[in-house]
Tab-separated table of C-alpha atoms in Angstrom:
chain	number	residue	atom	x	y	z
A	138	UNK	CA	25.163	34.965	-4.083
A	139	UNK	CA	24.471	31.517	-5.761
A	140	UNK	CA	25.428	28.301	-4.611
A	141	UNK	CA	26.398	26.312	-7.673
A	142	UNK	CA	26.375	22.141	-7.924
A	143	UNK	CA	27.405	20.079	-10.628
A	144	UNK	CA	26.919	16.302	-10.844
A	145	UNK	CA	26.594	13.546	-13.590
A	146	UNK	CA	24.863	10.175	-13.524
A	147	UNK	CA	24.249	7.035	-15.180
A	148	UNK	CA	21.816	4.797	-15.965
A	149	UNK	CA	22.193	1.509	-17.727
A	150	UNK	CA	19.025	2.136	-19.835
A	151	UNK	CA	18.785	3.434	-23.529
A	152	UNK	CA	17.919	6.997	-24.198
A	153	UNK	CA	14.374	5.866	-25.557
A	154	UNK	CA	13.786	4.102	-22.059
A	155	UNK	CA	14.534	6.778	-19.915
A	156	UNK	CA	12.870	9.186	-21.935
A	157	UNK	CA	9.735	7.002	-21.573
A	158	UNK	CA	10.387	6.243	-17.916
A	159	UNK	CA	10.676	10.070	-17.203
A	160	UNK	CA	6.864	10.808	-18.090
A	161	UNK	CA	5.979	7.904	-15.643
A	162	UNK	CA	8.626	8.033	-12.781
A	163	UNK	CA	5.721	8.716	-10.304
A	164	UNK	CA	4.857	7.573	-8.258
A	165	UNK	CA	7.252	4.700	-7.074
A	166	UNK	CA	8.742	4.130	-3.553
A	167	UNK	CA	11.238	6.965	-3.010
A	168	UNK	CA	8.516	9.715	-4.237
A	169	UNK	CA	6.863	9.960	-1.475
A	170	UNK	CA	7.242	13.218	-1.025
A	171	UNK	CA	5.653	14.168	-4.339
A	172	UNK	CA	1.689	14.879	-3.730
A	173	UNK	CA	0.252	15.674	-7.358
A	174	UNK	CA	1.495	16.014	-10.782
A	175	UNK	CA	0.186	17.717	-13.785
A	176	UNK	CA	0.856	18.039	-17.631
A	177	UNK	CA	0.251	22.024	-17.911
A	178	UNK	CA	1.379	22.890	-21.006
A	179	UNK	CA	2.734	20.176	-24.076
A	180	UNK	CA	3.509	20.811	-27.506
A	181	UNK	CA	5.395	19.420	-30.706
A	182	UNK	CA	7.567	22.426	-32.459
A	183	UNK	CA	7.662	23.175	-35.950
A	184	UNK	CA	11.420	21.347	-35.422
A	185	UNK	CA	9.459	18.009	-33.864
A	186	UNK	CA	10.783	18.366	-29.952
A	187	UNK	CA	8.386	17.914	-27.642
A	188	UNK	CA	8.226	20.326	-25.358
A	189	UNK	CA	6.570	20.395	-21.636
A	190	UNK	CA	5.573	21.637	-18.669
A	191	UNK	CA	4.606	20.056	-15.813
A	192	UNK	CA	3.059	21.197	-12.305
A	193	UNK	CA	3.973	19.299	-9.524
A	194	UNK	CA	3.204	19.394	-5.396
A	195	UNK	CA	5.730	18.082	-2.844
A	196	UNK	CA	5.606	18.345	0.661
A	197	UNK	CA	7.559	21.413	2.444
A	198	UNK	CA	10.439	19.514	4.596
A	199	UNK	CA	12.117	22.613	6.083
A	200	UNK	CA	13.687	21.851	9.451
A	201	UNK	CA	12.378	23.377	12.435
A	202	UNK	CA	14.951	26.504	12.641
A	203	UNK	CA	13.964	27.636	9.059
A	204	UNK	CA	10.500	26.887	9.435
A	205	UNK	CA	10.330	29.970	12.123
A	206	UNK	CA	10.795	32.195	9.247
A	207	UNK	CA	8.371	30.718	6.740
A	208	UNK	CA	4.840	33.002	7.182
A	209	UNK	CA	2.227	31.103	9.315
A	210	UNK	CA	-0.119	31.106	6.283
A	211	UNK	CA	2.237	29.450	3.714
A	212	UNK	CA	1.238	26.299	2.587
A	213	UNK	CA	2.924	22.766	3.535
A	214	UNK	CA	3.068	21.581	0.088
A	215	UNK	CA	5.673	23.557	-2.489
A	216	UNK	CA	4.422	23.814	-5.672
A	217	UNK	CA	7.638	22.589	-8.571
A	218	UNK	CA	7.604	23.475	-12.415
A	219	UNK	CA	9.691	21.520	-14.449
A	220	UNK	CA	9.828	22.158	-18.110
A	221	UNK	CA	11.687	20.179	-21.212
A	222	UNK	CA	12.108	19.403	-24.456
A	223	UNK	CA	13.198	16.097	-25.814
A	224	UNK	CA	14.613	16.045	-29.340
A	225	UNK	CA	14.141	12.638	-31.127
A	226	UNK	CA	16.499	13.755	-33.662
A	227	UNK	CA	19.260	14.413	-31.293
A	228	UNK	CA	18.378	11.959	-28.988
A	229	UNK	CA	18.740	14.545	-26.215
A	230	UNK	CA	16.384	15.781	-23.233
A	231	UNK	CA	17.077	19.017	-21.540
A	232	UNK	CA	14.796	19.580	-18.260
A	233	UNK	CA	14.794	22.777	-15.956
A	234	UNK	CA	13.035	22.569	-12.701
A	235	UNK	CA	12.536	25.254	-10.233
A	236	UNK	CA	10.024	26.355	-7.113
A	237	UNK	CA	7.630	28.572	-7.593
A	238	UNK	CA	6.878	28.612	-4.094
A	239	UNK	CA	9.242	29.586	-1.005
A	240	UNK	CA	11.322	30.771	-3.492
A	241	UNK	CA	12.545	33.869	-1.516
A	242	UNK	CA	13.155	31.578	1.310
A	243	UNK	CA	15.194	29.077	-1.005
A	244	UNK	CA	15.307	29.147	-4.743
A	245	UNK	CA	16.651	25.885	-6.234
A	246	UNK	CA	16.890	25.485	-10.075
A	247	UNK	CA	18.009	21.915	-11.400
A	248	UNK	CA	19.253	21.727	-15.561
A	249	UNK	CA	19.625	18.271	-16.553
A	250	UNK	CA	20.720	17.251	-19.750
A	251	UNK	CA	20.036	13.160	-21.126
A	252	UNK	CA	22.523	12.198	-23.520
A	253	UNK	CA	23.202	8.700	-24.898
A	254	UNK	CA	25.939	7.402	-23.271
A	255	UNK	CA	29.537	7.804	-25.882
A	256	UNK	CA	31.349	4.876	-24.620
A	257	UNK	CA	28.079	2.899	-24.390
A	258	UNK	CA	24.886	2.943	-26.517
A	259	UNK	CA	22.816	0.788	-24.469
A	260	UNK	CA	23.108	3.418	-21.974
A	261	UNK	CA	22.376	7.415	-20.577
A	262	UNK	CA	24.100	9.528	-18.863
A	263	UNK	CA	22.728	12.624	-17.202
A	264	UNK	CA	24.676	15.948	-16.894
A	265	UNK	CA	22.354	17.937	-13.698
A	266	UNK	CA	23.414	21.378	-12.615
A	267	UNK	CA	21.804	23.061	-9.730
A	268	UNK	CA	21.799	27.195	-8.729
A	269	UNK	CA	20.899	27.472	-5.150
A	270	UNK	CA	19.772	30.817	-3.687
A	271	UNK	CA	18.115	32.695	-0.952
A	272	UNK	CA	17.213	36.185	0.168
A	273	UNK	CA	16.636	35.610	3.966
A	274	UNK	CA	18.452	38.296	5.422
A	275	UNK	CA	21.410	36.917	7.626
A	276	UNK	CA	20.303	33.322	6.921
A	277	UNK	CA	21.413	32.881	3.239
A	278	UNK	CA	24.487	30.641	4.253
A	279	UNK	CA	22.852	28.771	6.363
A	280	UNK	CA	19.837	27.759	3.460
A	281	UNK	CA	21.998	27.376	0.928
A	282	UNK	CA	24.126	24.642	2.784
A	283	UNK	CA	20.404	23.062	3.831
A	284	UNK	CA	19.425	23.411	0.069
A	285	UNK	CA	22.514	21.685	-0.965
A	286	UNK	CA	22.424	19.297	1.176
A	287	UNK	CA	18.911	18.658	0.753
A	288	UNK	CA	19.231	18.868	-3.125
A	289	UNK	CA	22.001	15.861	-3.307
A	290	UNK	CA	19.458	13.469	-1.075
A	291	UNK	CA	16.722	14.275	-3.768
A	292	UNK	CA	19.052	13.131	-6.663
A	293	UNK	CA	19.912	9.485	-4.703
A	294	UNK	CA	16.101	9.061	-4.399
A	295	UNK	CA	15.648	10.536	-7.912
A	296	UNK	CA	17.920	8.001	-9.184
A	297	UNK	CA	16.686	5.137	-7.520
A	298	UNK	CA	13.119	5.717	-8.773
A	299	UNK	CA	14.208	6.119	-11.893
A	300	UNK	CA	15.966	2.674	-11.835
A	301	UNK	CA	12.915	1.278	-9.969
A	302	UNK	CA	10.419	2.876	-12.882
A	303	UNK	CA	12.980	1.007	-15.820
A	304	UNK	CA	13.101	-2.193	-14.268
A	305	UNK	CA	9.299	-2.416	-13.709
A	306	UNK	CA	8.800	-1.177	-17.903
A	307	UNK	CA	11.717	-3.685	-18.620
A	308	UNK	CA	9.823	-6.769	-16.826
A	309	UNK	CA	12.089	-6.862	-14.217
A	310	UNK	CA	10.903	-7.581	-10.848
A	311	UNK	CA	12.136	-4.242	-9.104
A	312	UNK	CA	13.605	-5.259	-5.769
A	313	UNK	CA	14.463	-2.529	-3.343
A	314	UNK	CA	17.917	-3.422	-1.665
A	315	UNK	CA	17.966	-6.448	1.142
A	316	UNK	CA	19.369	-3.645	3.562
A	317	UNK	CA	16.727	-1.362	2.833
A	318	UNK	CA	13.973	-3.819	2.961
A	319	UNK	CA	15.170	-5.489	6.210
A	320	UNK	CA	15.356	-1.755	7.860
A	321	UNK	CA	11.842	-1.164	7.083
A	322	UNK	CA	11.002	-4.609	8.335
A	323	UNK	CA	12.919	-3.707	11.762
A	324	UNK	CA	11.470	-0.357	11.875
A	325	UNK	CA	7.760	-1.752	11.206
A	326	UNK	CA	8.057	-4.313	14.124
A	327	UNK	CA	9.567	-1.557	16.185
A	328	UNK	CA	6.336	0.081	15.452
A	329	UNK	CA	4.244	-2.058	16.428
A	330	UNK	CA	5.519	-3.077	19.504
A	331	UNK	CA	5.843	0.228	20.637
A	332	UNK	CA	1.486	-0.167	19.373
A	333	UNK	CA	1.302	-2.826	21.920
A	334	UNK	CA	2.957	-1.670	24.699
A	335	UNK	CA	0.763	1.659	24.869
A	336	UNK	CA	-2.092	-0.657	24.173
A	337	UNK	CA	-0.940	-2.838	27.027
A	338	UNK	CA	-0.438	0.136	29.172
A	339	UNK	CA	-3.516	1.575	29.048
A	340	UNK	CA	-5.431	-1.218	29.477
A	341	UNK	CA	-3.345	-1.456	32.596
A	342	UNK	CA	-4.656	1.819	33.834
A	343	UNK	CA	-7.870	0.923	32.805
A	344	UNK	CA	-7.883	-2.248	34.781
A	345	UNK	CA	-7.176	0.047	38.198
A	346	UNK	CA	-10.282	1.817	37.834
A	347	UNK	CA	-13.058	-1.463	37.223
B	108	UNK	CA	-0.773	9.711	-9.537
B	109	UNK	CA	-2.933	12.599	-8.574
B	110	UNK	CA	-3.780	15.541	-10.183
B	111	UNK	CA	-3.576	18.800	-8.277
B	112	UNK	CA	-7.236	19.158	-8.792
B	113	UNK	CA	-8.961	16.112	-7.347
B	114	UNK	CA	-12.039	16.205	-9.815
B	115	UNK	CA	-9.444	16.133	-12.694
B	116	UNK	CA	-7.194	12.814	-11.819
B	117	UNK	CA	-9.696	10.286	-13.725
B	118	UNK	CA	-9.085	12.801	-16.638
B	119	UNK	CA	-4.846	13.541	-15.953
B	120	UNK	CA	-4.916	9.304	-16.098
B	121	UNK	CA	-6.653	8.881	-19.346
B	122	UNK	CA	-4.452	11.596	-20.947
B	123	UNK	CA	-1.423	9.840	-19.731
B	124	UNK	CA	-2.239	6.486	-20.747
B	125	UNK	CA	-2.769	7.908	-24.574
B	126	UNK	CA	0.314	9.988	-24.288
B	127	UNK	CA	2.918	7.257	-23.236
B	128	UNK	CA	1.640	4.980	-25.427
B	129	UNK	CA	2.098	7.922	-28.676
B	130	UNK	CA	5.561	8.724	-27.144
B	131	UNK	CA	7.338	5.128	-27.441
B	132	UNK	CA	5.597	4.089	-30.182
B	133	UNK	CA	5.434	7.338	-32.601
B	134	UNK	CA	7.269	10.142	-31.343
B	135	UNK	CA	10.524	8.816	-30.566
B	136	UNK	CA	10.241	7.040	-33.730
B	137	UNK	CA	9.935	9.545	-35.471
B	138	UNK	CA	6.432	8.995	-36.329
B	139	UNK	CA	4.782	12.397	-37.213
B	140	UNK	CA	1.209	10.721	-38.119
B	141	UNK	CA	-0.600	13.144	-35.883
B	142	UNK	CA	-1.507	13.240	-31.979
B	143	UNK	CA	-4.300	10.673	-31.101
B	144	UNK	CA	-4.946	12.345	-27.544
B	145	UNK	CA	-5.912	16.031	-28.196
B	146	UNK	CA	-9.587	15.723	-27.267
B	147	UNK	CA	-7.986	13.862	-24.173
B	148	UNK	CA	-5.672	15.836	-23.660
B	149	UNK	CA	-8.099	19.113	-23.925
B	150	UNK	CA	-10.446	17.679	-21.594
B	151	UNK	CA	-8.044	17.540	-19.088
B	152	UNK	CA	-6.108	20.548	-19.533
B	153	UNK	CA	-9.643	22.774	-19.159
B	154	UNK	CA	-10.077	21.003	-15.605
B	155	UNK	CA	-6.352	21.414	-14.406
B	156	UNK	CA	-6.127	25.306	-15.543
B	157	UNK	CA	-9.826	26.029	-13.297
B	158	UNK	CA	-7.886	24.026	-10.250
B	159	UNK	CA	-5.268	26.134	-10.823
B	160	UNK	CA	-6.682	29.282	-10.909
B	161	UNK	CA	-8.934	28.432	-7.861
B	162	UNK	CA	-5.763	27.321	-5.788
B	163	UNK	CA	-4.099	30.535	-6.920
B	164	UNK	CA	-1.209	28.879	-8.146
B	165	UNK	CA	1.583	31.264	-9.334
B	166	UNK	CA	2.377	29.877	-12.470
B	167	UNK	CA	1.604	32.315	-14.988
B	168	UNK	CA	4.321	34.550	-16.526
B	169	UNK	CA	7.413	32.399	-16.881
B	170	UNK	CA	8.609	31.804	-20.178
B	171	UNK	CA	9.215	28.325	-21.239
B	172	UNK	CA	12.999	27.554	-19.559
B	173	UNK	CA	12.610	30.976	-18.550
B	174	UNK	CA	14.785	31.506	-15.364
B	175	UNK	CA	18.015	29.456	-16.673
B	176	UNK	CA	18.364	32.045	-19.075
B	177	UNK	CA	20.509	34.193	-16.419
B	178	UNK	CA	22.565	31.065	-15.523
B	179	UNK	CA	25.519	30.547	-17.610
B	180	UNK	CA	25.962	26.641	-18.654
């Protein structure tokens, strides 16, 4: 039983730009999660597409009430393949992802076509499809919800790195929103005072005992 | 960004450099004057496979798009 997601997107960015964009969309600010990436395989075919394949290392996020049946051995980091070919020709890019890791836990496989835009040039839209699956006895509803889930937060932040990665190439000064930036601000000087007041209270204690 | 093996990120950043650069300005042109970065890109590919193999990463024996090809689009 596969769990089956379909979603299109936009960005106001030639084909060309994206294209370019995709080999450097990391790291920016909403890829946190991404450890390492890797090139493992590239060629040009006899038809000039490019085709690739590239490794790359996220961090694990599995909630606590799935992580109870991940082994104690497996690794923190998942390891991601993502291959594609972009036709110059065509102008299109077709990219597959998929886990290699956890994958009998939760098996999530992304196609995502890159088309210029019809009713706009200047522009690309993105046709992404997603098959998510797992074999966890008794569990499988409950992952595939998580995966879903899950999987539609990872296109926003895809998205928004993406957009971040064009304006930086286009000159722009990439801004992250006002509301975003203030939250962080909040949730820094949250931080810190929350620093200071365990600082302050131990040196409390510390004063008791002199 | 890093490379999966640590010793090969100096090497994954000089490939990429020469790559972008040959991808906006010949590929997508349509420029087939011939790939400036295969010594680059060789050098760095022999380091990345070793980490690979020494982290016992599963990657070998899926073909290219391989597992979409159950998937009907």
């Amino acid at each position: 039983m596969v769990k089956y997601y379909c979603c299109a997107g936009l960005l106001k960015s030639t084909w060309d730009q994206v294209c370019v964009a995709f080999w450097q969309r990391y790291p920016n600010p909403y890829s946190n999660h991404v450890l390492t990436e890797d090139i493992i395989f590239r060629e040009v075919t006899p038809t000039n597409c490019l085709i690739s394949r590239r490794l790359l290392t996220k961090t694990s996020r599995a909630p606590r009430w799935m992580e109870r049946y991940l082994p104690k051995q497996m690794a923190s980091s998942a390891y991601i393949i993502e291959d594609s070919i972009v036709d110059p020709k065509r102008r299109t890019m077709t990219t597959l992802t998929w886990n290699i890791s956890h994958a009998r836990l939760m098996s999530v496989e992304e196609r995502c076509e890159y088309r210029i835009n019809p009713e706009n040039g200047g522009w690309t839209e993105i046709k992404r499809e997603a098959w998510i699956s797992s074999c966890v006895y008794g569990l499988t509803r409950a992952v595939q919800e998580f995966g879903l889930a899950r999987f539609k937060t990872s296109v926003t932040k895809t998205m928004k790195g993406f957009e971040y990665v064009l304006a930086k190439m286009q000159g722009e000064t990439p801004s992250r929103t006002l509301a975003e930036t203030a939250t962080e601000r909040a949730r820094e000087t949250a931080l810190a005072a929350k620093e200071k007041a365990k600082d302050l209270a131990s040196h409390a204690q510390k004063k008791q005992y002199v | 960004m890093n490379s999966v093996g640590e010793a090969c990120t100096d090497l994954k950043r000089e490939y990429d450099q020469c790559f972008n650069r040959w991808f906006a300005e010949k590929f997508l042109k349509g420029d087939r004057s011939g790939d400036p970065c295969t010594e680059t890109f060789r050098k760095y590919q022999r380091c990345v496979q070793k980490a690979i193999k020494e982290k016992d990463i599963p990657i070998d024996g899926v073909e290219f798009m391989g597992p979409n090809k159950d998937n009907s689009t």
